[in-house]
PDB file of C-alpha atoms in Angstrom:
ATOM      1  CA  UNK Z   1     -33.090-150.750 -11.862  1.00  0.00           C
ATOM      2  CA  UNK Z   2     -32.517-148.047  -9.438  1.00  0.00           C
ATOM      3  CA  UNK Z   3     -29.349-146.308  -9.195  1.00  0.00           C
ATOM      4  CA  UNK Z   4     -26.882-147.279  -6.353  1.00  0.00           C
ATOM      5  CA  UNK Z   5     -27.699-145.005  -3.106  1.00  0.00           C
ATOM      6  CA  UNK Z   6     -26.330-144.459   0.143  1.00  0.00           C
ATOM      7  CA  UNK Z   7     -29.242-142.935   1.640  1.00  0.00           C
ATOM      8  CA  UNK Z   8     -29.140-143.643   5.122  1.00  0.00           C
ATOM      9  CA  UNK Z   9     -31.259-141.843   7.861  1.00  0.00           C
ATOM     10  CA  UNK Z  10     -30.400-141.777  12.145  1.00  0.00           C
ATOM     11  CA  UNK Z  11     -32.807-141.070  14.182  1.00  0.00           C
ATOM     12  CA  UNK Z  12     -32.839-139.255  17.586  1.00  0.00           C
ATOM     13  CA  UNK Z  13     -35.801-139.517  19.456  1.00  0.00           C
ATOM     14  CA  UNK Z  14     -38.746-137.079  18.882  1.00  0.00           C
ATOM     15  CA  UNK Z  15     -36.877-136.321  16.088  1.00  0.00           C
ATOM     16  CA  UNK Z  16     -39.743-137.862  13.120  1.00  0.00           C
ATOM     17  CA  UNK Z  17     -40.691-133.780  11.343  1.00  0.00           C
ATOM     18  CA  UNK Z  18     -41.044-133.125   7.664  1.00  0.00           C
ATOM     19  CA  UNK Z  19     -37.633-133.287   6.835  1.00  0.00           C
ATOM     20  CA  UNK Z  20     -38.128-137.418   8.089  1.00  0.00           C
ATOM     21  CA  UNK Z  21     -40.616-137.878   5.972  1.00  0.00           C
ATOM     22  CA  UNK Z  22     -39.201-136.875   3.079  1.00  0.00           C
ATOM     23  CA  UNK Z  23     -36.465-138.972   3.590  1.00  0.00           C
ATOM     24  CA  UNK Z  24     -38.527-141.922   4.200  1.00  0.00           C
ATOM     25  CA  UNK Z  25     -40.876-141.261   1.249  1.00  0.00           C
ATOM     26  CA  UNK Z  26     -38.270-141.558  -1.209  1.00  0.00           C
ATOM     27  CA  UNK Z  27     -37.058-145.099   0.077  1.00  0.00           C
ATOM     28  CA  UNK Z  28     -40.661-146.109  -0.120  1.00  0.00           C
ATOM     29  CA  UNK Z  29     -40.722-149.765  -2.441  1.00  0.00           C
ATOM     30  CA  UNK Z  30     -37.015-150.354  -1.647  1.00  0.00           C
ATOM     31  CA  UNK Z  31     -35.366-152.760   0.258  1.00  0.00           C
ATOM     32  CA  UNK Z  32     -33.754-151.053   3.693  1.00  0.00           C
ATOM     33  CA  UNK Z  33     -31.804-151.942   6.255  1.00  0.00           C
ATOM     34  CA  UNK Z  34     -32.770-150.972   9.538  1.00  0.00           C
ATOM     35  CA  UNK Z  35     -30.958-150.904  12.790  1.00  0.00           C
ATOM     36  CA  UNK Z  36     -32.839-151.133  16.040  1.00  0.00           C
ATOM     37  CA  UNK Z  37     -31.872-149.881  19.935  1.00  0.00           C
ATOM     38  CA  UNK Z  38     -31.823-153.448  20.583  1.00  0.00           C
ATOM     39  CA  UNK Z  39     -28.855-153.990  17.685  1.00  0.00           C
ATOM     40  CA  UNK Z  40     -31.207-155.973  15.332  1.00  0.00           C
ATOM     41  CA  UNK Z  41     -30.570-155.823  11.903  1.00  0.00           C
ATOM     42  CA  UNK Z  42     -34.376-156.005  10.180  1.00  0.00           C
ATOM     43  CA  UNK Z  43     -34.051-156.149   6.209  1.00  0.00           C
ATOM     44  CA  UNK Z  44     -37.212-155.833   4.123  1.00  0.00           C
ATOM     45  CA  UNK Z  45     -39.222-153.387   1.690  1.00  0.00           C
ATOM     46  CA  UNK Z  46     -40.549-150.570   3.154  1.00  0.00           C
ATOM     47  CA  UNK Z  47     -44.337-150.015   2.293  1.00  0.00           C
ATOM     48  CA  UNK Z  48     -45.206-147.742   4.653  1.00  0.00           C
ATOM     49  CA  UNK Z  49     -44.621-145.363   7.898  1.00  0.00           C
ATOM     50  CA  UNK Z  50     -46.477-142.787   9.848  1.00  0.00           C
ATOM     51  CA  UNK Z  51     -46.092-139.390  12.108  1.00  0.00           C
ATOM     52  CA  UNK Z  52     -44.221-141.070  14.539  1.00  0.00           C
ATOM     53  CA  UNK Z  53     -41.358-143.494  12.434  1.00  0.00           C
ATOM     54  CA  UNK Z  54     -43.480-146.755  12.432  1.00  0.00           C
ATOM     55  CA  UNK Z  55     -42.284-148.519   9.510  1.00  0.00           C
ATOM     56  CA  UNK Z  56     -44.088-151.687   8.045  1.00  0.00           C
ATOM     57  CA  UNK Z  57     -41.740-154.129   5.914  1.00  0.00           C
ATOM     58  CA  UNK Z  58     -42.950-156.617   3.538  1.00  0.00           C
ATOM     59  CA  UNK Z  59     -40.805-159.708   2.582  1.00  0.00           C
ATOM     60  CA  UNK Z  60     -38.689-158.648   5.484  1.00  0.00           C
ATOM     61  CA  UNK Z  61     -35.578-161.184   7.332  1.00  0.00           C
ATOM     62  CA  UNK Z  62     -33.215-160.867  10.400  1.00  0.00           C
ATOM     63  CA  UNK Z  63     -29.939-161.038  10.120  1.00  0.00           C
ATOM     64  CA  UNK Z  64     -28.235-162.863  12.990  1.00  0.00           C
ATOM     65  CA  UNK Z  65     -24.428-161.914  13.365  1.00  0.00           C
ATOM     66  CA  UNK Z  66     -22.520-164.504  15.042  1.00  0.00           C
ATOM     67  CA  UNK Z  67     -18.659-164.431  16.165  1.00  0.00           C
ATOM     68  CA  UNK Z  68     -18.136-167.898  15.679  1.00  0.00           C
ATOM     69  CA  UNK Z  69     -19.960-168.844  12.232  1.00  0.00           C
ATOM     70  CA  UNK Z  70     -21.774-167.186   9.338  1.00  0.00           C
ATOM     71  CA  UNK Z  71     -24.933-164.609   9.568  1.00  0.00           C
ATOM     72  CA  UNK Z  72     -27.998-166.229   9.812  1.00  0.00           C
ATOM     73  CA  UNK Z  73     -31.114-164.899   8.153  1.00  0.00           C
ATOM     74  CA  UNK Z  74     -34.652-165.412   9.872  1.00  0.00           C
ATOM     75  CA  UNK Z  75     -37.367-164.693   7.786  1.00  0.00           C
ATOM     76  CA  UNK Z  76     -40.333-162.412   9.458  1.00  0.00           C
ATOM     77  CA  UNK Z  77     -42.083-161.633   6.465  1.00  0.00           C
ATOM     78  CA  UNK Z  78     -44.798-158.919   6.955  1.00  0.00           C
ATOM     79  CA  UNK Z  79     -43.043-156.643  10.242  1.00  0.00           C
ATOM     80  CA  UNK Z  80     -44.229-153.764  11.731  1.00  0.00           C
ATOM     81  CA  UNK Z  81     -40.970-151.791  13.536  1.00  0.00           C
ATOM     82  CA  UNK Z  82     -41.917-149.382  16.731  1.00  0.00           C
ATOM     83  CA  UNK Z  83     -40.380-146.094  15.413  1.00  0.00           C
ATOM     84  CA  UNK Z  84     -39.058-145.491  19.144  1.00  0.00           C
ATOM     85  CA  UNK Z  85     -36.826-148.708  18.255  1.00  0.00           C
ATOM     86  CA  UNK Z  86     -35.200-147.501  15.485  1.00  0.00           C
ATOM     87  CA  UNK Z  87     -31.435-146.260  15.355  1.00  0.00           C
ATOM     88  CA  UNK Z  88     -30.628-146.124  11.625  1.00  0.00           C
ATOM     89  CA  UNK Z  89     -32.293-146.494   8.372  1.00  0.00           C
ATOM     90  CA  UNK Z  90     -30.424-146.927   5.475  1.00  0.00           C
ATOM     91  CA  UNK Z  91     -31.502-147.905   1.387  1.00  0.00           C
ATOM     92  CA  UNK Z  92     -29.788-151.758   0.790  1.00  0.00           C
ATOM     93  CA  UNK Z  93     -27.807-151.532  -2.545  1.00  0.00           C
ATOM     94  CA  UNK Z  94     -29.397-155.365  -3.755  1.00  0.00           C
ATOM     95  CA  UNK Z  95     -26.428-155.863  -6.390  1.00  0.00           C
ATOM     96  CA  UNK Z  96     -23.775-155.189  -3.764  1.00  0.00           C
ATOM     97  CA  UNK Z  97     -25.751-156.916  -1.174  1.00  0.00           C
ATOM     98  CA  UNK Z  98     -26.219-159.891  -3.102  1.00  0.00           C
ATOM     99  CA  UNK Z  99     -22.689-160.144  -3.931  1.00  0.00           C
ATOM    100  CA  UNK Z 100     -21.843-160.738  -0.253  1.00  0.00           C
ATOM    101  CA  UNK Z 101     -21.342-164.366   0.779  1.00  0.00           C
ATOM    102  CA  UNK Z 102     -22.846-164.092   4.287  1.00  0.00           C
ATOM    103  CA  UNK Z 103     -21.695-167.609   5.146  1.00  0.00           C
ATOM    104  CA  UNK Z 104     -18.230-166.170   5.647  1.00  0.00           C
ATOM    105  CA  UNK Z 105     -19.156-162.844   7.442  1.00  0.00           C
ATOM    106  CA  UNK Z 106     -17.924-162.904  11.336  1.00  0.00           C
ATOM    107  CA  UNK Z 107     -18.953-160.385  13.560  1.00  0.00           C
ATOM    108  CA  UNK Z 108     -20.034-159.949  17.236  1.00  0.00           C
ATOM    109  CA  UNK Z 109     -23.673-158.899  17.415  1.00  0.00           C
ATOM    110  CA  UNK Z 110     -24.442-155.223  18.155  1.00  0.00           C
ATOM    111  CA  UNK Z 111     -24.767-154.034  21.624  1.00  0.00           C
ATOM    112  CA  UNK Z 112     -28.375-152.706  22.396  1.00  0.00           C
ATOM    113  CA  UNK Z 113     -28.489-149.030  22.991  1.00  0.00           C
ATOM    114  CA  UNK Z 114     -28.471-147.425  26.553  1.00  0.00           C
ATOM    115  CA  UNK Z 115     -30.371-143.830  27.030  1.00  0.00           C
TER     116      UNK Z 115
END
């Protein structure tokens, strides 16, 4: 087991240089959580990315927020992820995570982001 991180990357556009990749090559084979401009919240292993922030996710789900009742979790399983959609990146901490009960988690969904 991996010890607890709270590696978390934002990205501004244009922004994908060395110093990205680095950071994304060390949360290769980890579960991440990333936030889109759109205010999706895509959970899944990363596998793999390129020069320009594409990620691809394996055994990836959605997680629908909802005001009114519990997150919802759609499955996607293989997903690739634009890299111009991406907000934030951040390495999941699975033992925390898992101790969440999502069924009582309220919360408006997140507004998409305007350039």
């Amino acid at each position: 087991s991996r010890a607890p991180s709270s590696r978390s990357v934002s990205l501004a556009r244009g922004c994908a240089g060395a110093g990205m990749a680095k950071e994304l090559t060390a949360l290769v084979d980890r579960q991440i959580s990333v936030i889109t401009n759109d205010g999706r919240n895509i959970i899944g292993i990363l596998r793999g990315f390129d020069q320009v922030t594409n990620l691809i996710l394996e055994e990836c789900f959605e997680r629908v927020y909802s005001a009114s009742s519990g997150v919802e979790q759609a499955v996607l399983g293989l997903y690739i992820i634009r890299g111009d959609n991406i907000a934030v990146i951040g390495e999941l901490d699975e033992e925390l995570d898992g101790a969440l009960d999502l069924s009582k988690i309220r919360a408006p969904p997140l507004k998409a982001i305007v350039h």
